């Protein structure tokens, strides 16, 4: 059901995070910018990646919700990122985890690598005999493929206590175990992708120049009701709505009313009075239960504590929580149960995740197509590059450009 771009009278993007900005860049690159409106509820663009008020010791901004590093293997996605952020800088991140055992305490690299494993054996006092890295061929394996003793060590000191704190409970999950990376080398970088960048001054909202031609409106929230008012009752024809706001709140017309379950994070600033973080990298994780925070963001001048929490009314939804057996049908049923609107939701695959479409038909000539993408529109945690890939893939499928 491709839409011919010649027949589109307007394009409305809801949300100015990475998903919305990628959609706007897609429109610009396909010369549809003059038709395109981008609405953002906040006064800054960038969404979860937006720049915060904390500063690092060079006076640079930092992301409001923890560091956001763009990393990808995909050359096309890298090119779109650089089209949005021509001043982006190559940047490689380091993350550590603080662990305590009967034989000592240590900051170890994360993701787990040979240095992490050596230190875990040392602080735990466990016998090292079971672990022989030479047994493994290849540099990267999943946690599931480690020998039982080393796997148990990683669970005991990192995975289990961290999950308990982050999610409020711990369920052993074989799918997750398969996805946890273990590197059998001593390279301490957080990400290994070929392309790794951050925008200048970490300001993901600084894109107005790159998106010249797109009409950007901040502090302008949009929901389904506004779509009806602006595009159906006012008689606009063949509009494309790209929704990157929470799909559940969108249909309830209440920005603070997410029906689906999420987990959130809270951030609190502090000062490193004792120099604890002087020699530490920018992100340090704390799986132990003695501290309420799971992470410290170390900006030299400022430090920021990150606390996981339940997501209640008004909180920023960060991580979708999937019950066992969750599917797109569950999502559609839950939304339909909470709205009196007639929905035509349909799921589509991009190879990594699902995204959704809907439409409103007023008469034979007037159709509004709604595309739900991004981490909130598709109710799926995704990294920046997978979010961008999803948006580009969905638009390539949906819009036939003339
Ligand atoms: C703590 C944390 C750290 C992360 N670190 C990394 C990292 O290092 N690297 C990485 O690749 N990924 C990282 N991610 C993932 C990354 O944040 C997401 O991939 C990305 O932010 C998704 O962008 P988005 O546009 O889909 O959503 P968002 O960034 O949430 O953007 C949605 C936008 O929509 C706006 N909005 C909401 N409702 C409305 C409305 N009704 N009308 C108008 N606007 C509305 C919001 O204000 C927001 O600006 C991290 C995620 C978290 C939670």
CSV table of C-alpha atoms and ligand atoms in Angstrom, one decimal:
chain,number,residue,atom,x,y,z
A,1,UNK,CA,0.0,0.0,0.0
A,2,UNK,CA,2.6,2.5,-1.1
A,3,UNK,CA,1.6,6.2,-1.1
A,4,UNK,CA,2.6,8.2,-4.1
A,5,UNK,CA,4.5,11.3,-3.0
A,6,UNK,CA,2.8,13.4,-5.7
A,7,UNK,CA,-0.5,12.8,-4.0
A,8,UNK,CA,0.6,13.9,-0.5
A,9,UNK,CA,-0.5,17.3,0.5
A,10,UNK,CA,1.2,17.3,3.9
A,11,UNK,CA,3.5,15.2,6.1
A,12,UNK,CA,3.3,15.5,9.8
A,13,UNK,CA,6.0,14.1,12.1
A,14,UNK,CA,5.1,13.8,15.7
A,15,UNK,CA,8.2,13.9,18.0
A,16,UNK,CA,11.7,15.4,17.5
A,17,UNK,CA,13.8,12.6,18.8
A,18,UNK,CA,16.1,10.6,16.6
A,19,UNK,CA,13.2,8.8,14.9
A,20,UNK,CA,11.4,12.1,14.0
A,21,UNK,CA,14.7,13.8,13.0
A,22,UNK,CA,15.5,10.8,10.7
A,23,UNK,CA,12.1,11.0,9.2
A,24,UNK,CA,12.6,14.7,8.5
A,25,UNK,CA,16.0,14.0,6.9
A,26,UNK,CA,14.4,11.3,4.7
A,27,UNK,CA,11.8,13.9,3.6
A,28,UNK,CA,14.6,16.5,2.9
A,29,UNK,CA,16.7,14.0,1.0
A,30,UNK,CA,13.6,13.1,-1.2
A,31,UNK,CA,12.8,16.8,-1.7
A,32,UNK,CA,9.6,16.7,0.4
A,33,UNK,CA,10.8,19.1,3.0
A,34,UNK,CA,8.4,21.9,2.1
A,35,UNK,CA,5.4,19.6,2.8
A,36,UNK,CA,6.9,18.5,6.1
A,37,UNK,CA,5.9,19.6,9.6
A,38,UNK,CA,7.7,18.3,12.7
A,39,UNK,CA,6.0,18.8,16.1
A,40,UNK,CA,7.8,18.3,19.3
A,41,UNK,CA,6.2,18.6,22.7
A,42,UNK,CA,9.4,19.7,24.4
A,43,UNK,CA,11.3,23.0,24.0
A,44,UNK,CA,14.4,21.1,22.8
A,45,UNK,CA,14.8,18.6,20.0
A,46,UNK,CA,16.7,15.4,20.4
A,47,UNK,CA,14.3,13.3,22.6
A,48,UNK,CA,16.0,10.9,25.0
A,49,UNK,CA,19.4,12.0,23.5
A,50,UNK,CA,18.8,15.7,24.0
A,51,UNK,CA,21.5,17.8,25.6
A,52,UNK,CA,21.3,18.3,29.4
A,53,UNK,CA,22.4,21.0,31.7
A,54,UNK,CA,25.3,19.1,33.1
A,55,UNK,CA,28.7,19.8,31.7
A,56,UNK,CA,31.9,17.9,31.3
A,57,UNK,CA,35.2,19.4,32.4
A,58,UNK,CA,35.8,20.9,28.9
A,59,UNK,CA,32.5,22.8,29.2
A,60,UNK,CA,30.7,20.5,26.8
A,61,UNK,CA,27.0,19.6,27.2
A,62,UNK,CA,26.1,16.1,28.1
A,63,UNK,CA,22.9,14.2,27.3
A,64,UNK,CA,20.1,14.7,29.7
A,65,UNK,CA,19.4,11.0,30.1
A,66,UNK,CA,22.9,9.6,30.2
A,67,UNK,CA,25.5,9.4,27.4
A,68,UNK,CA,24.1,8.5,24.0
A,69,UNK,CA,26.7,7.2,21.6
A,70,UNK,CA,25.8,6.6,18.0
A,71,UNK,CA,27.4,3.3,16.8
A,72,UNK,CA,26.6,1.3,13.7
A,73,UNK,CA,28.0,-1.1,11.1
A,74,UNK,CA,25.6,0.3,8.5
A,75,UNK,CA,27.2,2.7,6.1
A,76,UNK,CA,23.8,4.2,4.9
A,77,UNK,CA,22.7,4.9,8.4
A,78,UNK,CA,26.0,6.4,9.2
A,79,UNK,CA,25.6,8.7,6.2
A,80,UNK,CA,22.2,9.8,7.4
A,81,UNK,CA,23.5,10.5,10.9
A,82,UNK,CA,26.3,12.6,9.4
A,83,UNK,CA,23.8,14.5,7.2
A,84,UNK,CA,21.9,15.4,10.4
A,85,UNK,CA,25.1,16.1,12.3
A,86,UNK,CA,27.9,17.3,9.9
A,87,UNK,CA,30.0,18.4,12.9
A,88,UNK,CA,29.8,15.0,14.7
A,89,UNK,CA,33.1,13.7,16.2
A,90,UNK,CA,34.5,10.2,16.3
A,91,UNK,CA,34.1,9.1,19.9
A,92,UNK,CA,34.7,5.8,21.6
A,93,UNK,CA,33.1,5.1,25.0
A,94,UNK,CA,34.4,3.2,28.0
A,95,UNK,CA,32.0,1.6,30.6
A,96,UNK,CA,33.0,0.0,33.9
A,97,UNK,CA,31.2,-2.1,36.5
A,98,UNK,CA,32.0,-1.9,40.2
A,99,UNK,CA,32.2,-5.4,41.7
A,100,UNK,CA,32.8,-6.5,45.3
A,101,UNK,CA,33.8,-10.1,46.4
A,102,UNK,CA,35.2,-11.8,49.4
A,103,UNK,CA,38.7,-11.3,48.1
A,104,UNK,CA,38.5,-7.6,47.1
A,105,UNK,CA,36.7,-5.0,45.0
A,106,UNK,CA,37.4,-3.8,41.5
A,107,UNK,CA,36.2,-1.7,38.6
A,108,UNK,CA,36.0,-4.1,35.7
A,109,UNK,CA,35.3,-3.4,32.0
A,110,UNK,CA,31.8,-3.8,30.5
A,111,UNK,CA,30.9,-5.5,28.1
A,112,UNK,CA,32.5,-8.6,29.7
A,113,UNK,CA,36.0,-9.3,28.3
A,114,UNK,CA,39.0,-11.2,29.4
A,115,UNK,CA,40.0,-8.5,31.8
A,116,UNK,CA,36.6,-8.6,33.4
A,117,UNK,CA,36.7,-12.4,33.8
A,118,UNK,CA,40.3,-12.4,35.3
A,119,UNK,CA,39.2,-9.8,37.9
A,120,UNK,CA,36.0,-11.6,38.7
A,121,UNK,CA,38.0,-14.8,39.4
A,122,UNK,CA,40.4,-12.7,41.5
A,123,UNK,CA,37.9,-10.9,43.7
A,124,UNK,CA,35.7,-14.0,44.1
A,125,UNK,CA,38.5,-16.4,45.0
A,126,UNK,CA,37.0,-19.0,42.7
A,127,UNK,CA,39.2,-21.5,41.1
A,128,UNK,CA,40.4,-20.5,37.6
A,129,UNK,CA,40.9,-23.9,36.2
A,130,UNK,CA,37.6,-24.1,34.4
A,131,UNK,CA,38.2,-21.1,32.2
A,132,UNK,CA,40.4,-21.5,29.2
A,133,UNK,CA,39.9,-18.7,26.6
A,134,UNK,CA,41.8,-20.7,24.0
A,135,UNK,CA,38.9,-23.2,23.9
A,136,UNK,CA,36.8,-20.6,22.1
A,137,UNK,CA,37.3,-19.7,18.5
A,138,UNK,CA,36.3,-16.2,17.4
A,139,UNK,CA,36.4,-13.0,19.3
A,140,UNK,CA,32.8,-12.5,20.4
A,141,UNK,CA,30.6,-15.1,21.9
A,142,UNK,CA,27.3,-14.9,23.8
A,143,UNK,CA,27.2,-15.4,27.6
A,144,UNK,CA,25.3,-18.6,26.9
A,145,UNK,CA,28.4,-20.1,25.3
A,146,UNK,CA,30.8,-19.5,28.3
A,147,UNK,CA,31.9,-22.5,30.3
A,148,UNK,CA,29.5,-23.1,33.3
A,149,UNK,CA,31.9,-21.8,36.0
A,150,UNK,CA,32.7,-18.5,34.3
A,151,UNK,CA,29.1,-18.0,33.3
A,152,UNK,CA,28.0,-18.5,36.9
A,153,UNK,CA,30.6,-16.0,38.0
A,154,UNK,CA,29.3,-13.4,35.6
A,155,UNK,CA,25.7,-14.1,36.8
A,156,UNK,CA,26.6,-13.9,40.5
A,157,UNK,CA,28.6,-10.6,40.3
A,158,UNK,CA,27.1,-8.7,37.3
A,159,UNK,CA,24.0,-10.0,35.5
A,160,UNK,CA,21.7,-11.1,38.3
A,161,UNK,CA,22.2,-8.1,40.8
A,162,UNK,CA,22.2,-5.6,37.9
A,163,UNK,CA,18.9,-7.0,36.5
A,164,UNK,CA,17.3,-7.0,40.0
A,165,UNK,CA,18.1,-3.4,40.4
A,166,UNK,CA,17.3,-2.2,36.9
A,167,UNK,CA,14.0,-4.1,36.6
A,168,UNK,CA,12.9,-4.5,40.2
A,169,UNK,CA,13.0,-8.3,39.9
A,170,UNK,CA,15.2,-11.0,38.3
A,171,UNK,CA,14.0,-13.6,35.8
A,172,UNK,CA,16.5,-15.9,34.2
A,173,UNK,CA,16.0,-15.4,30.5
A,174,UNK,CA,17.7,-17.6,27.9
A,175,UNK,CA,16.9,-15.1,25.1
A,176,UNK,CA,18.7,-12.4,27.0
A,177,UNK,CA,21.6,-14.7,27.9
A,178,UNK,CA,22.0,-15.3,24.2
A,179,UNK,CA,22.2,-11.6,23.5
A,180,UNK,CA,24.7,-10.7,26.2
A,181,UNK,CA,28.1,-10.2,24.5
A,182,UNK,CA,31.3,-11.6,25.8
A,183,UNK,CA,34.6,-10.5,24.1
A,184,UNK,CA,37.5,-12.9,24.4
A,185,UNK,CA,40.1,-10.1,24.2
A,186,UNK,CA,41.4,-7.1,26.2
A,187,UNK,CA,39.8,-4.3,24.2
A,188,UNK,CA,37.9,-2.2,26.8
A,189,UNK,CA,35.7,-0.1,24.5
A,190,UNK,CA,32.0,-0.3,25.1
A,191,UNK,CA,31.1,-0.6,21.4
A,192,UNK,CA,33.1,-2.2,18.6
A,193,UNK,CA,31.1,-1.0,15.6
A,194,UNK,CA,33.0,0.4,12.7
A,195,UNK,CA,31.3,3.9,13.0
A,196,UNK,CA,31.0,5.6,16.4
A,197,UNK,CA,30.2,9.3,16.7
A,198,UNK,CA,28.6,11.9,19.0
A,199,UNK,CA,27.2,15.2,17.7
A,200,UNK,CA,29.3,18.3,18.5
A,201,UNK,CA,28.8,19.2,22.2
A,202,UNK,CA,26.6,16.1,22.5
A,203,UNK,CA,23.8,18.3,21.1
A,204,UNK,CA,21.4,15.9,19.3
A,205,UNK,CA,18.9,18.8,19.0
A,206,UNK,CA,21.2,20.9,16.9
A,207,UNK,CA,19.8,20.0,13.5
A,208,UNK,CA,17.8,23.0,12.3
A,209,UNK,CA,20.5,23.9,9.7
A,210,UNK,CA,20.6,20.4,8.3
A,211,UNK,CA,16.8,20.2,8.2
A,212,UNK,CA,16.4,23.5,6.4
A,213,UNK,CA,13.0,23.6,4.7
A,214,UNK,CA,11.3,21.4,7.2
A,215,UNK,CA,8.8,23.3,9.4
A,216,UNK,CA,9.8,22.6,13.0
A,217,UNK,CA,7.5,23.5,15.8
A,218,UNK,CA,8.7,22.9,19.4
A,219,UNK,CA,6.4,23.0,22.4
A,220,UNK,CA,3.6,21.7,20.2
A,221,UNK,CA,2.2,18.4,21.4
A,222,UNK,CA,0.1,16.4,18.9
A,223,UNK,CA,-2.2,13.4,19.4
A,224,UNK,CA,-4.8,11.5,17.4
A,225,UNK,CA,-7.4,14.2,18.3
A,226,UNK,CA,-5.2,16.9,16.7
A,227,UNK,CA,-4.7,14.8,13.7
A,228,UNK,CA,-8.5,14.5,13.3
A,229,UNK,CA,-8.9,18.3,13.8
A,230,UNK,CA,-6.1,19.4,11.5
A,231,UNK,CA,-6.2,16.9,8.7
A,232,UNK,CA,-9.7,15.4,8.6
A,233,UNK,CA,-12.2,18.1,9.8
A,234,UNK,CA,-10.1,20.8,8.0
A,235,UNK,CA,-10.3,18.8,4.8
A,236,UNK,CA,-6.6,18.3,4.0
A,237,UNK,CA,-6.1,15.4,1.7
A,238,UNK,CA,-3.8,12.5,1.7
A,239,UNK,CA,-1.6,13.3,4.7
A,240,UNK,CA,1.1,11.1,6.1
A,241,UNK,CA,1.5,11.2,9.9
A,242,UNK,CA,4.7,9.7,11.3
A,243,UNK,CA,4.1,9.1,14.9
A,244,UNK,CA,7.2,8.6,17.2
A,245,UNK,CA,5.3,9.5,20.4
A,246,UNK,CA,4.0,6.6,22.7
A,247,UNK,CA,1.6,4.7,20.5
A,248,UNK,CA,-0.7,4.1,23.5
A,249,UNK,CA,-0.9,7.7,24.7
A,250,UNK,CA,-1.4,8.8,21.1
A,251,UNK,CA,-4.7,7.0,20.8
A,252,UNK,CA,-5.9,8.1,24.3
A,253,UNK,CA,-5.2,11.7,23.4
A,254,UNK,CA,-3.5,12.1,26.8
A,255,UNK,CA,0.2,12.6,26.7
A,256,UNK,CA,0.7,11.5,30.2
A,257,UNK,CA,-1.4,8.4,29.9
A,258,UNK,CA,0.6,5.4,28.8
A,259,UNK,CA,-1.5,2.2,29.1
A,260,UNK,CA,1.3,-0.2,28.4
A,261,UNK,CA,3.9,-1.0,31.1
A,262,UNK,CA,7.3,0.8,31.0
A,263,UNK,CA,10.3,1.2,33.3
A,264,UNK,CA,11.8,4.6,33.8
A,265,UNK,CA,15.1,6.2,35.0
A,266,UNK,CA,15.6,9.3,37.2
A,267,UNK,CA,18.7,11.4,37.1
A,268,UNK,CA,20.1,13.4,40.0
A,269,UNK,CA,23.2,15.7,39.9
A,270,UNK,CA,26.0,15.7,42.4
A,271,UNK,CA,29.6,16.8,42.9
A,272,UNK,CA,32.6,14.4,43.2
A,273,UNK,CA,33.9,16.0,46.4
A,274,UNK,CA,36.3,13.2,47.3
A,275,UNK,CA,37.7,12.6,43.8
A,276,UNK,CA,36.2,9.1,43.6
A,277,UNK,CA,35.7,9.4,39.9
A,278,UNK,CA,38.9,11.2,39.0
A,279,UNK,CA,40.4,8.1,37.3
A,280,UNK,CA,37.1,6.5,36.2
A,281,UNK,CA,35.6,6.6,32.7
A,282,UNK,CA,32.4,8.4,31.8
A,283,UNK,CA,30.0,5.6,32.8
A,284,UNK,CA,30.4,3.4,35.9
A,285,UNK,CA,27.7,0.8,36.7
A,286,UNK,CA,26.8,-0.4,40.2
A,287,UNK,CA,25.0,-3.7,40.4
A,288,UNK,CA,25.4,-4.0,44.2
A,289,UNK,CA,22.3,-3.6,46.4
A,290,UNK,CA,24.0,-1.2,48.9
A,291,UNK,CA,23.4,1.8,46.6
A,292,UNK,CA,20.0,2.8,45.1
A,293,UNK,CA,21.6,4.1,41.9
A,294,UNK,CA,22.7,1.8,39.1
A,295,UNK,CA,25.0,4.1,37.3
A,296,UNK,CA,27.2,7.2,37.8
A,297,UNK,CA,27.9,9.4,34.8
A,298,UNK,CA,31.2,11.1,35.4
A,299,UNK,CA,31.7,14.5,33.8
A,300,UNK,CA,34.7,15.5,35.8
A,301,UNK,CA,33.1,18.7,37.1
A,302,UNK,CA,29.7,17.2,37.6
A,303,UNK,CA,28.6,13.6,38.4
A,304,UNK,CA,25.1,12.4,37.8
A,305,UNK,CA,23.4,9.5,39.5
A,306,UNK,CA,21.0,7.3,37.6
A,307,UNK,CA,18.2,5.5,39.5
A,308,UNK,CA,15.8,3.0,37.9
A,309,UNK,CA,12.2,3.3,38.9
A,310,UNK,CA,8.6,2.3,38.1
A,311,UNK,CA,7.1,4.5,35.3
A,312,UNK,CA,4.0,6.2,36.6
A,313,UNK,CA,1.9,9.1,35.3
A,314,UNK,CA,4.0,11.9,34.0
A,315,UNK,CA,7.4,10.0,34.0
A,316,UNK,CA,9.3,9.5,30.8
A,317,UNK,CA,8.7,6.0,29.5
A,318,UNK,CA,12.2,4.5,28.9
A,319,UNK,CA,12.0,0.8,28.6
A,320,UNK,CA,8.9,-1.2,27.5
A,321,UNK,CA,8.2,-4.2,29.7
A,322,UNK,CA,7.1,-7.2,27.8
A,323,UNK,CA,5.0,-9.8,29.6
A,324,UNK,CA,5.7,-13.4,28.4
A,325,UNK,CA,3.8,-14.0,25.1
A,326,UNK,CA,3.6,-10.3,24.2
A,327,UNK,CA,2.9,-9.8,20.5
A,328,UNK,CA,1.6,-7.1,18.2
A,329,UNK,CA,-1.9,-8.5,18.6
A,330,UNK,CA,-1.6,-7.9,22.4
A,331,UNK,CA,-0.5,-4.4,21.7
A,332,UNK,CA,-3.5,-3.7,19.3
A,333,UNK,CA,-6.0,-5.3,21.7
A,334,UNK,CA,-4.7,-3.2,24.7
A,335,UNK,CA,-4.9,0.0,22.7
A,336,UNK,CA,-8.3,-0.8,21.2
A,337,UNK,CA,-9.7,-1.6,24.6
A,338,UNK,CA,-8.8,1.9,25.8
A,339,UNK,CA,-10.2,3.9,22.9
A,340,UNK,CA,-13.5,4.3,21.2
A,341,UNK,CA,-11.8,5.0,17.8
A,342,UNK,CA,-12.0,2.6,14.9
A,343,UNK,CA,-8.4,1.5,14.4
A,344,UNK,CA,-6.9,-0.4,11.4
A,345,UNK,CA,-3.6,-1.2,13.0
A,346,UNK,CA,-1.3,-3.5,11.0
A,347,UNK,CA,2.2,-4.8,11.8
A,348,UNK,CA,5.2,-4.8,9.5
A,349,UNK,CA,8.7,-6.2,9.9
A,350,UNK,CA,12.0,-4.5,9.2
A,351,UNK,CA,14.2,-7.5,9.9
A,352,UNK,CA,15.1,-6.3,13.5
A,353,UNK,CA,11.7,-5.1,14.9
A,354,UNK,CA,8.1,-4.4,14.0
A,355,UNK,CA,6.5,-1.1,13.2
A,356,UNK,CA,2.8,-0.3,12.7
A,357,UNK,CA,0.5,1.5,10.3
A,358,UNK,CA,-3.1,2.7,10.6
A,359,UNK,CA,-5.3,4.9,8.5
A,360,UNK,CA,-8.3,7.2,8.7
A,361,UNK,CA,-10.6,7.3,5.6
A,362,UNK,CA,-12.9,10.3,5.6
A,363,UNK,CA,-14.3,9.9,2.1
A,364,UNK,CA,-13.1,8.5,-1.2
A,365,UNK,CA,-10.6,11.3,-1.6
A,366,UNK,CA,-9.4,11.9,1.9
A,367,UNK,CA,-7.0,9.5,3.6
A,368,UNK,CA,-4.7,10.0,6.4
A,369,UNK,CA,-2.0,7.3,6.8
A,370,UNK,CA,-0.4,6.9,10.2
A,371,UNK,CA,3.0,5.3,10.5
A,372,UNK,CA,4.1,4.4,14.1
A,373,UNK,CA,7.9,4.1,14.4
A,374,UNK,CA,10.7,4.9,16.9
A,375,UNK,CA,11.1,3.3,20.3
A,376,UNK,CA,7.7,4.8,21.5
A,377,UNK,CA,5.7,4.4,18.3
A,378,UNK,CA,6.7,0.8,18.0
A,379,UNK,CA,6.9,0.1,21.8
A,380,UNK,CA,10.4,-1.4,21.5
A,381,UNK,CA,13.7,-0.6,23.0
A,382,UNK,CA,16.1,0.1,20.1
A,383,UNK,CA,19.6,1.7,19.8
A,384,UNK,CA,19.9,4.9,17.8
A,385,UNK,CA,21.0,3.2,14.7
A,386,UNK,CA,18.3,0.5,14.8
A,387,UNK,CA,15.7,3.3,15.4
A,388,UNK,CA,17.1,5.2,12.3
A,389,UNK,CA,17.1,2.0,10.3
A,390,UNK,CA,13.5,1.3,11.2
A,391,UNK,CA,12.3,4.7,10.1
A,392,UNK,CA,14.2,4.6,6.8
A,393,UNK,CA,13.1,1.1,6.0
A,394,UNK,CA,9.4,2.0,6.8
A,395,UNK,CA,9.4,5.1,4.7
A,396,UNK,CA,11.2,3.3,1.8
A,397,UNK,CA,8.4,0.8,1.9
A,398,UNK,CA,5.5,3.2,2.4
A,399,UNK,CA,6.3,6.2,0.2
A,400,UNK,CA,6.8,5.9,-3.5
A,401,UNK,CA,8.7,9.0,-4.4
A,402,UNK,CA,8.1,10.8,-7.7
B,1,LIG,C1,19.5,5.6,29.4
B,1,LIG,C2,19.5,5.3,28.0
B,1,LIG,C3,20.8,5.4,27.3
B,1,LIG,C4,20.9,5.1,26.0
B,1,LIG,N1,22.1,5.1,25.4
B,1,LIG,C5,22.2,4.9,24.1
B,1,LIG,C6,23.5,4.9,23.4
B,1,LIG,O1,24.5,5.2,24.0
B,1,LIG,N2,23.5,4.5,22.1
B,1,LIG,C7,22.4,4.2,21.4
B,1,LIG,O2,22.5,3.9,20.2
B,1,LIG,N3,21.2,4.2,22.0
B,1,LIG,C8,21.1,4.5,23.3
B,1,LIG,N4,19.8,4.5,23.9
B,1,LIG,C9,18.6,4.4,23.0
B,1,LIG,C10,18.2,5.7,22.4
B,1,LIG,O3,17.9,6.6,23.4
B,1,LIG,C11,17.0,5.5,21.5
B,1,LIG,O4,17.4,4.7,20.4
B,1,LIG,C12,16.5,6.8,20.9
B,1,LIG,O5,16.5,7.9,21.8
B,1,LIG,C13,15.1,6.6,20.3
B,1,LIG,O6,14.7,7.8,19.7
B,1,LIG,P1,13.1,8.1,19.4
B,1,LIG,O7,13.0,9.3,18.6
B,1,LIG,O8,12.5,6.8,19.0
B,1,LIG,O9,12.5,8.4,20.9
B,1,LIG,P2,12.7,9.6,21.8
B,1,LIG,O10,14.1,10.0,21.9
B,1,LIG,O11,12.0,9.3,23.1
B,1,LIG,O12,11.9,10.8,21.1
B,1,LIG,C14,10.5,10.9,21.1
B,1,LIG,C15,10.2,12.4,21.0
B,1,LIG,O13,8.8,12.6,20.9
B,1,LIG,C16,8.4,13.7,21.7
B,1,LIG,N5,6.9,13.5,22.0
B,1,LIG,C17,6.3,12.6,22.8
B,1,LIG,N6,5.0,12.8,22.7
B,1,LIG,C18,4.8,13.8,21.8
B,1,LIG,C19,3.6,14.4,21.3
B,1,LIG,N7,2.3,13.9,21.7
B,1,LIG,N8,3.7,15.4,20.4
B,1,LIG,C20,4.9,15.8,20.0
B,1,LIG,N9,6.1,15.3,20.5
B,1,LIG,C21,6.0,14.3,21.3
B,1,LIG,C22,9.2,13.6,23.0
B,1,LIG,O14,9.3,14.8,23.7
B,1,LIG,C23,10.6,13.1,22.3
B,1,LIG,O15,11.3,14.3,22.0
B,1,LIG,C24,19.7,4.8,25.2
B,1,LIG,C25,18.5,4.7,25.9
B,1,LIG,C26,18.4,5.0,27.2
B,1,LIG,C27,17.0,4.9,27.9
